[in-house]
């Protein structure tokens, strides 16, 4: 009788954990976050978490499992993708925002909104000197270019941008 009661209690304790479903964190085609109980691909979005691999371990540091650039190639690729999608939010996801208040962040995102509307010509620079996003005038002949300089900082095992100054 006591065993049956203990078994029943254990069953009730485990029941809520079994009823929980996984939450998938995704990015929609418009660059906005999407949270779903369905896999990202089934809702037409891209997963924020990297695909699990045998080389991933818990010793990767505090950023393990988060979306961040581990090297300059990933950081450049993320910035190029943000320009291709014309998404200031994607650029914002590559920025280390510590030290910026909400008003400063909003102002920087507005500046980046106008920046990503311009066609990207090239990304120049490196970790030490930062990245210059060279853009041309929208609909122009490409002769008029502008440069937006992003400083590059390393934090928690990731490379991040600082907003153009």
Coordinates of N, CA and C in Angstrom, one line a residue:
X1 N 0.8 -1.2 0.0 CA 0.0 0.0 0.0 C 0.9 1.3 0.0
X2 N 1.9 1.3 0.8 CA 2.8 2.5 0.9 C 3.5 2.6 -0.4
X3 N 4.0 1.5 -1.0 CA 4.7 1.5 -2.3 C 3.8 2.1 -3.4
X4 N 2.5 1.8 -3.4 CA 1.6 2.3 -4.4 C 1.4 3.8 -4.2
X5 N 1.3 4.2 -3.0 CA 1.2 5.7 -2.7 C 2.4 6.4 -3.2
X6 N 3.6 5.9 -2.8 CA 4.9 6.6 -3.2 C 5.0 6.6 -4.8
X7 N 4.7 5.5 -5.4 CA 4.7 5.4 -6.9 C 3.7 6.4 -7.5
X8 N 2.6 6.5 -6.9 CA 1.6 7.5 -7.4 C 2.1 8.9 -7.2
X9 N 2.7 9.2 -6.1 CA 3.2 10.6 -5.8 C 4.3 10.9 -6.8
X10 N 5.2 9.9 -7.1 CA 6.3 10.1 -8.1 C 5.7 10.4 -9.5
X11 N 4.7 9.7 -9.8 CA 4.0 9.9 -11.1 C 3.4 11.3 -11.2
X12 N 2.8 11.8 -10.2 CA 2.3 13.2 -10.2 C 3.4 14.2 -10.2
X13 N 4.5 14.0 -9.6 CA 5.6 14.9 -9.6 C 6.2 15.0 -11.0
X14 N 6.3 13.9 -11.7 CA 6.9 13.8 -13.0 C 6.0 14.3 -14.1
X15 N 4.7 14.2 -13.9 CA 3.7 14.6 -14.9 C 3.9 16.0 -15.5
X16 N 4.0 17.1 -14.7 CA 4.2 18.4 -15.3 C 5.4 18.5 -16.2
X17 N 6.5 17.9 -15.8 CA 7.7 17.9 -16.6 C 7.5 17.3 -18.0
X18 N 6.8 16.2 -18.0 CA 6.5 15.5 -19.2 C 5.6 16.3 -20.1
X19 N 4.7 17.1 -19.5 CA 3.7 17.8 -20.3 C 4.3 19.1 -21.0
X20 N 5.5 19.5 -20.5 CA 6.1 20.7 -21.1 C 6.6 20.4 -22.5
X21 N 6.5 21.3 -23.4 CA 7.0 21.1 -24.8 C 8.2 22.1 -24.9
X22 N 9.0 21.8 -25.9 CA 10.2 22.6 -26.2 C 9.7 23.9 -26.8
X23 N 10.4 25.0 -26.5 CA 10.1 26.3 -27.1 C 11.3 26.5 -28.1
X24 N 11.0 26.7 -29.4 CA 12.0 26.9 -30.4 C 12.1 28.4 -30.6
X25 N 13.4 28.9 -30.5 CA 13.6 30.4 -30.7 C 14.2 30.5 -32.1
X26 N 13.5 31.3 -32.9 CA 13.8 31.5 -34.3 C 13.8 32.9 -34.7
X27 N 14.3 33.2 -36.0 CA 14.2 34.5 -36.6 C 13.4 34.3 -37.8
X28 N 12.3 35.1 -38.0 CA 11.5 35.1 -39.1 C 12.1 35.7 -40.4
X29 N 11.5 35.6 -41.5 CA 12.1 36.1 -42.7 C 12.2 37.6 -42.7
X30 N 11.4 38.3 -41.8 CA 11.5 39.7 -41.7 C 12.5 40.2 -40.7
X31 N 13.3 39.2 -40.1 CA 14.3 39.5 -39.1 C 13.7 39.6 -37.7
X32 N 12.5 39.4 -37.5 CA 11.9 39.5 -36.1 C 11.9 38.1 -35.4
X33 N 12.0 38.2 -34.1 CA 12.1 36.9 -33.3 C 10.7 36.2 -33.4
X34 N 10.8 34.9 -33.5 CA 9.6 34.0 -33.5 C 9.8 32.9 -32.4
X35 N 8.8 32.7 -31.6 CA 8.9 31.7 -30.6 C 7.7 30.7 -30.9
X36 N 8.1 29.4 -31.0 CA 7.1 28.4 -31.4 C 7.3 27.1 -30.7
X37 N 6.2 26.3 -30.6 CA 6.4 24.9 -30.1 C 6.7 24.0 -31.3
X38 N 6.7 24.5 -32.5 CA 7.1 23.8 -33.7 C 8.5 24.1 -34.1
X39 N 9.2 23.2 -34.7 CA 10.6 23.5 -35.2 C 10.5 24.7 -36.1
X40 N 11.6 25.4 -36.1 CA 11.7 26.7 -36.9 C 11.4 26.5 -38.3
X41 N 11.9 25.5 -39.0 CA 11.7 25.2 -40.4 C 10.2 25.1 -40.7
X42 N 9.5 24.5 -39.8 CA 8.1 24.2 -40.1 C 7.2 25.5 -40.0
X43 N 7.8 26.6 -39.5 CA 7.0 27.9 -39.4 C 7.7 28.9 -40.3
X44 N 8.6 28.4 -41.2 CA 9.3 29.3 -42.2 C 10.3 30.3 -41.6
X45 N 11.0 29.8 -40.5 CA 11.9 30.7 -39.8 C 13.3 29.9 -39.7
X46 N 14.3 30.6 -39.2 CA 15.6 30.1 -39.0 C 15.9 30.0 -37.5
X47 N 16.5 28.9 -37.1 CA 16.7 28.7 -35.7 C 17.8 29.7 -35.2
X48 N 17.7 30.2 -34.0 CA 18.7 31.0 -33.4 C 19.8 30.2 -32.8
X49 N 19.5 29.0 -32.5 CA 20.5 28.1 -31.8 C 21.3 27.3 -32.9
X50 N 22.6 27.2 -32.8 CA 23.3 26.4 -33.8 C 22.9 24.9 -33.7
X51 N 23.1 24.2 -34.8 CA 22.8 22.8 -34.8 C 23.7 22.1 -33.9
X52 N 23.2 21.1 -33.1 CA 24.1 20.4 -32.2 C 25.2 19.6 -32.9
X53 N 26.4 19.6 -32.4 CA 27.4 18.9 -33.0 C 28.3 18.2 -31.9
X54 N 29.1 17.2 -32.3 CA 29.9 16.5 -31.4 C 31.0 17.4 -30.8
X55 N 31.4 18.4 -31.5 CA 32.4 19.3 -31.0 C 32.0 20.3 -30.0
X56 N 30.7 20.5 -29.9 CA 30.1 21.5 -28.9 C 30.2 20.9 -27.5
X57 N 30.8 21.6 -26.6 CA 30.8 21.1 -25.2 C 30.5 22.3 -24.3
X58 N 30.2 21.9 -23.0 CA 29.9 22.9 -22.0 C 31.0 23.8 -21.6
X59 N 32.3 23.5 -22.1 CA 33.4 24.3 -21.8 C 33.6 25.5 -22.7
X60 N 32.7 25.7 -23.6 CA 32.8 26.8 -24.6 C 32.6 28.2 -24.0
X61 N 32.3 28.2 -22.7 CA 32.2 29.5 -22.0 C 30.8 30.0 -21.9
X62 N 30.6 31.2 -21.4 CA 29.2 31.6 -21.1 C 28.4 31.8 -22.4
X63 N 28.9 31.9 -23.5 CA 28.2 32.2 -24.7 C 27.7 30.9 -25.4
X64 N 28.1 29.7 -24.8 CA 27.7 28.4 -25.5 C 26.2 28.4 -25.7
X65 N 25.8 28.1 -26.9 CA 24.4 28.0 -27.3 C 23.8 29.3 -27.7
X66 N 24.5 30.4 -27.6 CA 23.9 31.7 -28.0 C 24.5 32.0 -29.4
X67 N 23.7 32.8 -30.1 CA 24.1 33.2 -31.4 C 25.1 34.3 -31.3
X68 N 26.4 34.1 -31.7 CA 27.4 35.1 -31.7 C 28.5 34.7 -32.6
X69 N 29.3 35.7 -33.0 CA 30.4 35.4 -33.9 C 31.6 35.0 -33.2
X70 N 32.1 33.8 -33.5 CA 33.3 33.3 -32.9 C 34.6 33.8 -33.6
X71 N 34.5 34.3 -34.8 CA 35.7 34.8 -35.5 C 35.2 35.9 -36.5
X72 N 36.2 36.5 -37.1 CA 35.9 37.7 -38.0 C 35.1 37.2 -39.2
X73 N 35.3 36.0 -39.7 CA 34.5 35.6 -40.9 C 33.0 35.5 -40.5
X74 N 32.7 35.0 -39.4 CA 31.3 34.9 -38.9 C 30.7 36.3 -38.7
X75 N 31.5 37.2 -38.2 CA 31.0 38.6 -37.9 C 30.8 39.3 -39.2
X76 N 31.7 39.2 -40.2 CA 31.5 39.8 -41.5 C 30.3 39.2 -42.2
X77 N 30.2 37.9 -42.1 CA 29.0 37.2 -42.7 C 27.7 37.6 -42.2
X78 N 27.6 37.8 -40.9 CA 26.4 38.3 -40.2 C 26.1 39.7 -40.6
X79 N 27.1 40.5 -40.8 CA 26.9 41.9 -41.2 C 26.4 42.0 -42.6
X80 N 27.1 41.2 -43.5 CA 26.7 41.1 -44.9 C 25.2 40.6 -45.0
X81 N 24.9 39.6 -44.3 CA 23.5 39.1 -44.3 C 22.5 40.1 -43.9
X82 N 22.9 40.9 -42.9 CA 22.0 42.0 -42.4 C 21.7 43.0 -43.5
X83 N 22.8 43.4 -44.2 CA 22.6 44.3 -45.3 C 21.8 43.7 -46.4
X84 N 22.0 42.5 -46.7 CA 21.3 41.8 -47.8 C 19.8 41.8 -47.5
X85 N 19.5 41.6 -46.2 CA 18.1 41.5 -45.7 C 17.5 42.9 -45.4
X86 N 18.4 43.9 -45.5 CA 18.1 45.3 -45.2 C 17.4 45.4 -43.8
X87 N 18.1 44.7 -42.8 CA 17.5 44.6 -41.5 C 18.4 45.2 -40.5
X88 N 18.0 46.4 -39.9 CA 18.7 47.0 -38.9 C 18.7 46.2 -37.6
X89 N 17.6 45.4 -37.4 CA 17.5 44.5 -36.3 C 18.6 43.4 -36.3
X90 N 18.9 42.9 -37.5 CA 20.0 41.9 -37.6 C 21.3 42.5 -37.3
X91 N 21.5 43.8 -37.7 CA 22.8 44.5 -37.3 C 22.8 44.6 -35.8
X92 N 21.7 45.0 -35.3 CA 21.6 45.2 -33.8 C 21.9 43.9 -33.0
X93 N 21.6 42.8 -33.6 CA 21.9 41.5 -33.0 C 23.4 41.2 -32.9
X94 N 24.2 41.9 -33.7 CA 25.7 41.8 -33.7 C 26.4 42.8 -32.9
X95 N 25.6 43.6 -32.2 CA 26.2 44.7 -31.4 C 26.2 44.4 -30.0
X96 N 27.3 44.7 -29.3 CA 27.4 44.6 -27.9 C 26.8 45.9 -27.3
X97 N 25.6 45.9 -26.7 CA 24.9 47.1 -26.3 C 25.2 47.5 -24.9
X98 N 26.0 46.8 -24.2 CA 26.3 47.3 -22.8 C 26.9 48.7 -22.8
X99 N 26.4 49.5 -21.9 CA 26.8 50.9 -21.8 C 25.9 51.9 -22.6
X100 N 24.9 51.3 -23.3 CA 24.0 52.2 -24.0 C 22.6 52.1 -23.3
X101 N 22.0 53.3 -23.1 CA 20.7 53.3 -22.5 C 19.7 53.0 -23.6
X102 N 18.4 52.9 -23.3 CA 17.4 52.6 -24.3 C 17.3 53.7 -25.3
X103 N 17.4 54.9 -24.9 CA 17.3 56.0 -25.9 C 18.5 56.0 -26.9
X104 N 19.7 55.7 -26.4 CA 20.9 55.6 -27.2 C 20.8 54.4 -28.2
X105 N 20.2 53.3 -27.7 CA 20.1 52.1 -28.6 C 19.0 52.4 -29.7
X106 N 17.9 53.1 -29.3 CA 16.9 53.4 -30.3 C 17.5 54.4 -31.4
X107 N 18.2 55.4 -30.9 CA 18.8 56.3 -31.9 C 19.8 55.6 -32.8
X108 N 20.6 54.7 -32.3 CA 21.6 53.9 -33.1 C 20.8 53.0 -34.1
X109 N 19.7 52.4 -33.6 CA 19.0 51.5 -34.6 C 18.4 52.3 -35.7
X110 N 17.9 53.6 -35.4 CA 17.4 54.4 -36.4 C 18.5 54.8 -37.5
X111 N 19.7 55.1 -37.0 CA 20.8 55.3 -37.9 C 21.1 54.1 -38.7
X112 N 21.1 52.9 -38.1 CA 21.4 51.7 -38.9 C 20.3 51.4 -39.9
X113 N 19.0 51.8 -39.6 CA 17.9 51.6 -40.5 C 18.2 52.3 -41.8
X114 N 18.7 53.5 -41.7 CA 19.0 54.3 -43.0 C 20.2 53.7 -43.6
X115 N 21.2 53.2 -42.8 CA 22.4 52.6 -43.3 C 22.1 51.4 -44.2
X116 N 21.3 50.5 -43.7 CA 21.1 49.2 -44.4 C 20.2 49.4 -45.6
X117 N 19.6 50.5 -45.8 CA 18.8 50.8 -47.0 C 19.8 51.0 -48.2
X118 N 21.0 51.4 -47.9 CA 22.0 51.6 -48.9 C 22.6 50.3 -49.4
X119 N 22.9 50.1 -50.6 CA 23.5 48.9 -51.1 C 24.9 48.7 -50.5
X120 N 25.3 47.6 -50.0 CA 26.6 47.3 -49.5 C 27.6 47.1 -50.6
X121 N 28.7 47.8 -50.6 CA 29.7 47.7 -51.6 C 30.8 46.7 -51.1
X122 N 31.3 46.9 -49.9 CA 32.3 46.1 -49.3 C 32.3 46.2 -47.8
X123 N 32.9 45.3 -47.1 CA 33.3 45.3 -45.7 C 34.8 45.2 -45.6
X124 N 35.4 46.3 -45.0 CA 36.8 46.4 -44.9 C 37.3 46.5 -43.5
X125 N 38.5 45.9 -43.2 CA 39.0 46.1 -41.9 C 39.2 44.7 -41.2
X126 N 39.6 44.8 -39.9 CA 39.9 43.5 -39.2 C 39.5 43.8 -37.7
X127 N 39.8 42.8 -36.9 CA 39.5 42.9 -35.5 C 40.1 44.1 -34.8
X128 N 41.4 44.4 -35.1 CA 42.1 45.5 -34.5 C 41.6 46.9 -34.9
X129 N 41.3 47.0 -36.2 CA 41.0 48.3 -36.7 C 39.5 48.6 -36.8
X130 N 38.7 47.5 -36.7 CA 37.2 47.6 -36.8 C 36.8 47.3 -38.3
X131 N 35.5 47.4 -38.5 CA 35.0 47.1 -39.8 C 34.3 48.3 -40.4
X132 N 34.7 48.7 -41.6 CA 34.1 49.8 -42.3 C 33.1 49.2 -43.3
X133 N 31.8 49.5 -43.2 CA 30.8 49.1 -44.1 C 30.7 50.2 -45.2
X134 N 31.2 49.9 -46.4 CA 31.2 50.8 -47.5 C 29.9 50.6 -48.3
X135 N 29.1 51.7 -48.4 CA 27.8 51.6 -49.1 C 27.7 52.6 -50.2
X136 N 26.9 52.4 -51.2 CA 26.7 53.3 -52.3 C 25.3 53.9 -52.1
X137 N 25.0 55.0 -52.9 CA 23.7 55.6 -52.8 C 22.6 54.7 -53.4
X138 N 21.5 54.6 -52.7 CA 20.4 53.7 -53.3 C 20.0 54.2 -54.7
X139 N 20.0 53.2 -55.6 CA 19.6 53.5 -56.9 C 20.6 54.3 -57.7
X140 N 21.7 54.6 -57.1 CA 22.8 55.4 -57.8 C 23.6 54.5 -58.7
X141 N 24.7 55.2 -59.2 CA 25.6 54.5 -60.1 C 26.7 53.8 -59.4
X142 N 26.8 53.9 -58.0 CA 27.8 53.3 -57.3 C 29.1 54.2 -57.1
X143 N 29.1 55.4 -57.8 CA 30.2 56.3 -57.7 C 30.3 57.0 -56.3
X144 N 29.1 57.2 -55.7 CA 29.1 57.9 -54.4 C 29.0 56.9 -53.3
X145 N 30.1 56.8 -52.5 CA 30.1 55.8 -51.4 C 30.2 56.5 -50.1
X146 N 29.7 55.8 -49.1 CA 29.9 56.3 -47.7 C 30.4 55.2 -46.9
X147 N 31.1 55.5 -45.8 CA 31.7 54.5 -44.9 C 31.0 54.7 -43.5
X148 N 30.7 53.6 -42.9 CA 30.2 53.6 -41.5 C 31.2 52.7 -40.8
X149 N 31.8 53.2 -39.8 CA 32.9 52.5 -39.0 C 32.3 51.8 -37.8
X150 N 32.4 50.5 -37.7 CA 32.0 49.7 -36.5 C 33.3 49.3 -35.8
X151 N 33.5 49.6 -34.5 CA 34.5 49.0 -33.8 C 34.2 47.6 -33.5
X152 N 35.2 46.7 -33.3 CA 35.0 45.3 -33.0 C 35.6 45.1 -31.6
X153 N 34.8 44.4 -30.8 CA 35.2 44.1 -29.4 C 35.0 42.6 -29.2
X154 N 35.9 42.1 -28.3 CA 35.8 40.7 -27.9 C 35.2 40.6 -26.5
X155 N 34.1 39.8 -26.3 CA 33.5 39.7 -25.0 C 32.9 38.3 -24.9
X156 N 33.2 37.6 -23.8 CA 32.6 36.3 -23.5 C 32.9 35.3 -24.6
X157 N 34.1 35.4 -25.2 CA 34.4 34.4 -26.3 C 33.8 34.7 -27.6
X158 N 33.2 35.9 -27.8 CA 32.5 36.3 -29.0 C 33.1 37.6 -29.5
X159 N 32.9 37.8 -30.8 CA 33.2 39.1 -31.4 C 31.9 39.9 -31.6
X160 N 31.9 41.1 -31.2 CA 30.8 42.0 -31.3 C 31.1 43.3 -32.0
X161 N 30.2 44.0 -32.5 CA 30.3 45.3 -33.1 C 29.9 46.3 -32.1
X162 N 30.5 47.5 -32.2 CA 30.0 48.7 -31.5 C 29.3 49.6 -32.6
X163 N 28.2 50.3 -32.3 CA 27.6 51.1 -33.3 C 28.5 52.2 -33.9
X164 N 28.3 52.5 -35.1 CA 29.1 53.6 -35.8 C 29.0 54.9 -35.0
X165 N 30.1 55.5 -34.9 CA 30.2 56.7 -34.1 C 30.0 58.0 -34.9

